[in-house]
């Protein structure tokens, strides 16, 4: 069993790289209507909260359509913009396979969609989290380069046994990242932008900390997989995020070896604090499950 919990090869019907046919003709009317319900719910809260690159990406790919998008169709548009495509997978896939897809500009997206009675509950990333949440940002050339660089970095982190540090970078940027804009803080992280409640909480609630992004700081900060984040990191721009990948991660991992983790409620010396949270939301919830 490898560290990511996968043992053995891909499931029956999947290729060696864990890709499967999306089966777009097989979606039911209910599944298409679930996509439209989720899409319209998000569009009631995202204008003025999601970053421009995300909103432009939604339009460029015409992602509302008549329901669950056909990956072939969106891949044609995406390829022309940034060289990325969307490939269907049955769910979470082994880390090394995941990183290889990203490094090759293929985004692995689950082809299943949540049931109508579980709109706000997400056991595993479904097609709405993956395609609505992640894919629009891949139309932005700088973010598209960042994601490919992340894939290359992931393979190296696996070799160095430092995946837990790199996974934090992914979590606090690709999944739960905020960015500065002329109009104030905006969301670019897929985990936030695909959640109706966290889209508001991450920007407007007094509970979480919001701290200027710092690579080493992020890699020392555990994250929650079970509830709203207690700390969000804010990048000044997409260009600054891409610059992060120019660092020598080997030297960084060495420096991290002696550094302790920073508690997710705490502020640390050197933090450029944007807002200090009171953490009342987290205090009212079950103890955090951290990674
Ligand atoms: N597989 N399909 C899929 N989607 C993910 O986001 C994903 C994955 N496997 C591994 C993984 N993410 C994370 O462990 C890495 O980001 C570290
Ligand atoms: Fe995700």
Coordinates of C-alpha atoms and ligand atoms in Angstrom, one line a residue:
X1 CA 0.0 0.0 0.0
X2 CA 1.6 3.3 -1.0
X3 CA 1.4 6.4 1.2
X4 CA -1.7 7.7 -0.6
X5 CA -3.7 4.7 0.3
X6 CA -3.7 3.1 -3.2
X7 CA -2.5 -0.4 -3.7
X8 CA -2.4 -2.1 -7.1
X9 CA -3.4 -0.8 -10.5
X10 CA -6.4 1.1 -11.9
X11 CA -9.9 -0.2 -11.5
X12 CA -11.5 -2.4 -14.2
X13 CA -12.4 -0.3 -17.2
X14 CA -9.8 2.4 -16.5
X15 CA -6.6 2.8 -18.6
X16 CA -3.1 2.5 -17.1
X17 CA -3.2 6.2 -16.3
X18 CA -6.6 5.8 -14.5
X19 CA -8.5 7.6 -17.1
X20 CA -12.0 6.4 -18.2
X21 CA -14.6 7.4 -20.7
X22 CA -16.6 10.2 -19.3
X23 CA -19.9 8.6 -20.5
X24 CA -21.5 11.9 -21.3
X25 CA -24.4 10.3 -23.1
X26 CA -25.2 8.4 -20.0
X27 CA -26.0 11.3 -17.7
X28 CA -29.6 11.4 -16.6
X29 CA -31.9 14.4 -16.7
X30 CA -31.6 14.5 -12.9
X31 CA -27.8 14.7 -13.1
X32 CA -27.9 17.5 -15.7
X33 CA -30.4 19.4 -13.5
X34 CA -28.2 18.9 -10.4
X35 CA -25.3 20.6 -12.4
X36 CA -27.6 23.5 -13.3
X37 CA -28.9 23.8 -9.7
X38 CA -25.3 23.9 -8.4
X39 CA -24.1 26.3 -11.1
X40 CA -26.9 28.7 -10.6
X41 CA -26.5 28.6 -6.8
X42 CA -22.8 29.5 -7.2
X43 CA -23.5 32.3 -9.6
X44 CA -25.8 33.9 -7.1
X45 CA -22.8 34.5 -4.8
X46 CA -19.7 34.6 -7.0
X47 CA -20.0 37.9 -8.9
X48 CA -18.0 40.3 -6.7
X49 CA -16.4 37.4 -4.8
X50 CA -14.6 35.2 -7.4
X51 CA -11.6 36.7 -9.2
X52 CA -12.0 37.9 -12.8
X53 CA -9.9 35.1 -14.3
X54 CA -12.4 32.6 -12.8
X55 CA -15.5 34.4 -14.1
X56 CA -13.9 34.9 -17.5
X57 CA -13.0 31.2 -17.6
X58 CA -16.6 30.2 -17.0
X59 CA -17.7 32.3 -19.9
X60 CA -14.9 31.2 -22.2
X61 CA -15.8 27.6 -21.7
X62 CA -19.6 28.2 -21.7
X63 CA -19.7 25.9 -18.6
X64 CA -23.4 26.3 -17.7
X65 CA -24.6 24.9 -21.0
X66 CA -27.6 22.6 -20.6
X67 CA -26.0 20.6 -17.7
X68 CA -22.9 18.5 -17.1
X69 CA -20.3 19.6 -19.6
X70 CA -18.9 17.2 -22.3
X71 CA -15.2 17.0 -21.5
X72 CA -14.4 16.7 -25.2
X73 CA -16.1 20.0 -25.9
X74 CA -14.5 21.9 -23.1
X75 CA -11.1 20.3 -23.8
X76 CA -11.2 21.7 -27.4
X77 CA -11.7 25.2 -26.1
X78 CA -9.2 24.8 -23.3
X79 CA -6.5 23.3 -25.5
X80 CA -6.7 26.4 -27.8
X81 CA -6.4 28.7 -24.8
X82 CA -3.6 27.2 -22.6
X83 CA -2.9 23.6 -23.9
X84 CA -4.9 22.0 -21.1
X85 CA -7.5 19.3 -21.5
X86 CA -9.9 17.6 -19.0
X87 CA -9.8 13.8 -18.7
X88 CA -12.3 11.7 -16.8
X89 CA -11.3 9.6 -13.8
X90 CA -13.4 7.4 -11.5
X91 CA -12.4 9.5 -8.4
X92 CA -9.2 10.2 -6.4
X93 CA -6.2 8.7 -8.2
X94 CA -2.7 7.8 -6.9
X95 CA -0.5 10.9 -6.2
X96 CA 2.1 9.9 -8.8
X97 CA -0.5 9.4 -11.5
X98 CA -2.2 12.7 -10.5
X99 CA 1.0 14.7 -10.8
X100 CA 1.9 13.1 -14.1
X101 CA -1.4 14.3 -15.6
X102 CA -0.9 17.8 -14.3
X103 CA 2.6 18.0 -15.6
X104 CA 1.2 16.9 -19.0
X105 CA -1.5 19.6 -18.8
X106 CA -4.3 17.1 -18.3
X107 CA -6.8 17.8 -15.5
X108 CA -8.2 14.6 -14.0
X109 CA -11.9 15.2 -13.2
X110 CA -14.3 12.9 -11.6
X111 CA -17.2 12.0 -14.0
X112 CA -19.8 11.4 -11.3
X113 CA -22.1 14.1 -9.8
X114 CA -23.5 14.3 -6.2
X115 CA -27.1 13.4 -5.5
X116 CA -29.8 16.1 -5.2
X117 CA -30.1 15.4 -1.4
X118 CA -26.3 15.9 -0.9
X119 CA -25.8 19.3 -2.6
X120 CA -23.7 20.7 0.2
X121 CA -21.9 17.5 1.2
X122 CA -18.8 16.3 -0.7
X123 CA -17.3 13.0 0.2
X124 CA -14.9 13.0 -2.8
X125 CA -14.4 15.6 -5.6
X126 CA -17.2 15.1 -8.1
X127 CA -17.6 16.7 -11.5
X128 CA -18.9 19.9 -10.1
X129 CA -16.0 20.4 -7.7
X130 CA -13.5 19.4 -10.4
X131 CA -14.9 21.1 -13.5
X132 CA -16.8 24.1 -12.1
X133 CA -14.2 24.6 -9.3
X134 CA -10.9 23.9 -11.0
X135 CA -11.2 24.1 -14.8
X136 CA -12.1 27.8 -15.3
X137 CA -8.8 29.0 -13.8
X138 CA -7.0 26.8 -16.3
X139 CA -8.0 29.3 -19.0
X140 CA -5.7 31.8 -17.4
X141 CA -2.2 31.3 -19.0
X142 CA -0.3 32.1 -15.8
X143 CA -2.4 29.8 -13.5
X144 CA -2.2 27.1 -16.2
X145 CA 1.6 27.3 -16.1
X146 CA 1.5 27.1 -12.3
X147 CA -0.6 23.9 -12.3
X148 CA 1.8 22.2 -14.8
X149 CA 4.7 23.3 -12.6
X150 CA 2.9 22.0 -9.6
X151 CA 2.6 18.6 -11.3
X152 CA 6.4 18.5 -12.0
X153 CA 7.0 19.6 -8.4
X154 CA 4.7 16.8 -7.1
X155 CA 6.7 14.1 -8.8
X156 CA 9.9 15.5 -7.2
X157 CA 8.3 15.9 -3.8
X158 CA 7.3 12.2 -3.9
X159 CA 10.9 11.3 -4.6
X160 CA 12.1 13.4 -1.7
X161 CA 9.4 12.2 0.7
X162 CA 8.1 15.8 1.1
X163 CA 4.6 15.4 -0.4
X164 CA 3.0 16.6 2.8
X165 CA 4.7 20.0 2.5
X166 CA 3.8 20.3 -1.2
X167 CA 0.2 19.2 -0.6
X168 CA -0.2 22.2 1.7
X169 CA 0.9 24.5 -1.1
X170 CA -1.8 22.9 -3.3
X171 CA -4.4 23.2 -0.6
X172 CA -3.7 26.8 0.4
X173 CA -3.6 28.0 -3.3
X174 CA -5.3 25.8 -5.8
X175 CA -8.0 24.6 -3.4
X176 CA -8.4 27.5 -0.9
X177 CA -6.5 30.4 -2.3
X178 CA -7.5 34.1 -2.1
X179 CA -6.0 36.9 -4.0
X180 CA -5.7 40.7 -3.9
X181 CA -7.5 42.7 -6.5
X182 CA -8.1 46.4 -7.1
X183 CA -11.6 45.9 -5.8
X184 CA -10.5 43.9 -2.7
X185 CA -9.9 40.2 -1.8
X186 CA -11.2 37.7 -4.4
X187 CA -11.4 33.9 -4.5
X188 CA -9.5 31.7 -6.9
X189 CA -9.4 28.4 -4.9
X190 CA -11.6 25.6 -6.3
X191 CA -12.7 24.3 -2.9
X192 CA -14.1 27.8 -2.0
X193 CA -15.5 28.8 -5.4
X194 CA -17.5 25.5 -5.6
X195 CA -19.0 25.9 -2.1
X196 CA -21.9 28.4 -1.6
X197 CA -21.2 28.9 2.1
X198 CA -17.5 29.0 2.1
X199 CA -17.5 31.5 -0.8
X200 CA -19.0 34.0 1.6
X201 CA -17.3 32.8 4.8
X202 CA -13.7 33.0 3.3
X203 CA -14.1 36.7 2.4
X204 CA -16.5 38.1 4.9
X205 CA -16.6 36.1 8.2
X206 CA -14.6 37.5 11.1
X207 CA -13.5 34.0 12.2
X208 CA -10.6 33.0 10.0
X209 CA -7.1 34.6 9.7
X210 CA -6.2 36.0 6.4
X211 CA -2.4 36.2 5.9
X212 CA -0.3 37.3 3.0
X213 CA 1.1 34.3 1.1
X214 CA 4.6 33.1 2.1
X215 CA 5.8 29.8 0.7
X216 CA 7.6 28.5 3.7
X217 CA 4.8 29.6 6.0
X218 CA 2.2 27.8 3.9
X219 CA 4.3 24.6 3.9
X220 CA 4.5 24.7 7.8
X221 CA 0.7 25.1 8.1
X222 CA -1.6 22.1 8.4
X223 CA -5.0 22.3 6.8
X224 CA -8.5 21.1 7.6
X225 CA -10.2 18.5 5.3
X226 CA -13.5 18.5 7.1
X227 CA -14.7 22.1 7.5
X228 CA -14.1 25.7 6.6
X229 CA -10.4 26.7 6.7
X230 CA -9.2 28.7 9.8
X231 CA -6.5 30.4 7.9
X232 CA -6.5 31.6 4.3
X233 CA -3.4 32.8 2.4
X234 CA -3.6 35.7 0.0
X235 CA -1.5 36.1 -3.1
X236 CA -0.9 39.6 -4.6
X237 CA -1.3 38.3 -8.2
X238 CA -1.2 35.1 -10.3
X239 CA 2.3 36.1 -11.5
X240 CA 3.5 36.0 -7.9
X241 CA 2.0 32.6 -7.5
X242 CA 3.8 31.3 -10.6
X243 CA 7.1 32.9 -9.3
X244 CA 6.8 30.6 -6.3
X245 CA 7.6 27.6 -8.5
X246 CA 10.9 29.1 -9.5
X247 CA 12.3 28.4 -5.9
X248 CA 14.7 25.6 -5.3
X249 CA 12.2 23.4 -3.4
X250 CA 15.1 21.0 -2.4
X251 CA 16.7 23.8 -0.3
X252 CA 13.3 24.7 1.0
X253 CA 12.5 21.1 2.1
X254 CA 15.9 21.0 3.9
X255 CA 15.1 24.3 5.7
X256 CA 11.6 22.9 6.6
X257 CA 13.1 19.7 8.1
X258 CA 14.0 21.6 11.3
X259 CA 10.9 23.8 11.4
X260 CA 7.9 23.0 13.5
X261 CA 4.3 23.2 12.1
X262 CA 2.3 26.4 12.9
X263 CA -1.1 25.8 14.5
X264 CA -3.9 26.7 12.1
X265 CA -5.4 29.2 14.6
X266 CA -2.1 31.0 15.3
X267 CA -0.3 33.9 13.8
X268 CA 3.5 33.5 13.5
X269 CA 6.4 36.1 13.8
X270 CA 6.9 37.6 10.3
X271 CA 3.3 37.1 9.2
X272 CA 1.9 40.0 7.2
X273 CA -1.6 39.8 8.7
X274 CA -4.4 41.0 6.5
X275 CA -7.2 40.2 9.0
X276 CA -6.7 38.5 12.4
X277 CA -9.6 36.1 13.0
X278 CA -11.4 35.5 16.3
X279 CA -11.8 31.7 15.4
X280 CA -15.3 31.6 16.9
X281 CA -16.7 29.5 14.1
X282 CA -14.1 26.8 14.5
X283 CA -14.5 26.9 18.3
X284 CA -18.2 26.2 17.9
X285 CA -17.4 23.1 15.7
X286 CA -16.0 19.6 16.3
X287 CA -12.2 19.4 16.8
X288 CA -10.3 19.8 13.5
X289 CA -9.1 16.9 11.4
X290 CA -5.8 18.1 10.2
X291 CA -3.4 17.1 7.4
Ligands
LIG1 N1 -6.9 12.6 -7.5 N2 -8.7 12.8 -9.0 C1 -7.8 13.4 -8.1 N3 -8.0 14.7 -7.8 C2 -7.2 15.3 -6.9 O1 -7.4 16.5 -6.6 C3 -6.2 14.5 -6.3 C4 -6.0 13.2 -6.6 N4 -5.0 12.5 -6.1 C5 -4.1 13.0 -5.2 C6 -4.4 14.4 -4.8 N5 -5.3 15.1 -5.4 C7 -3.6 15.0 -3.7 O2 -3.1 14.0 -2.8 C8 -2.4 15.8 -4.2 O3 -2.8 17.1 -4.6 C9 -1.3 16.0 -3.2
LIG2 FE1 -9.9 19.9 -5.9

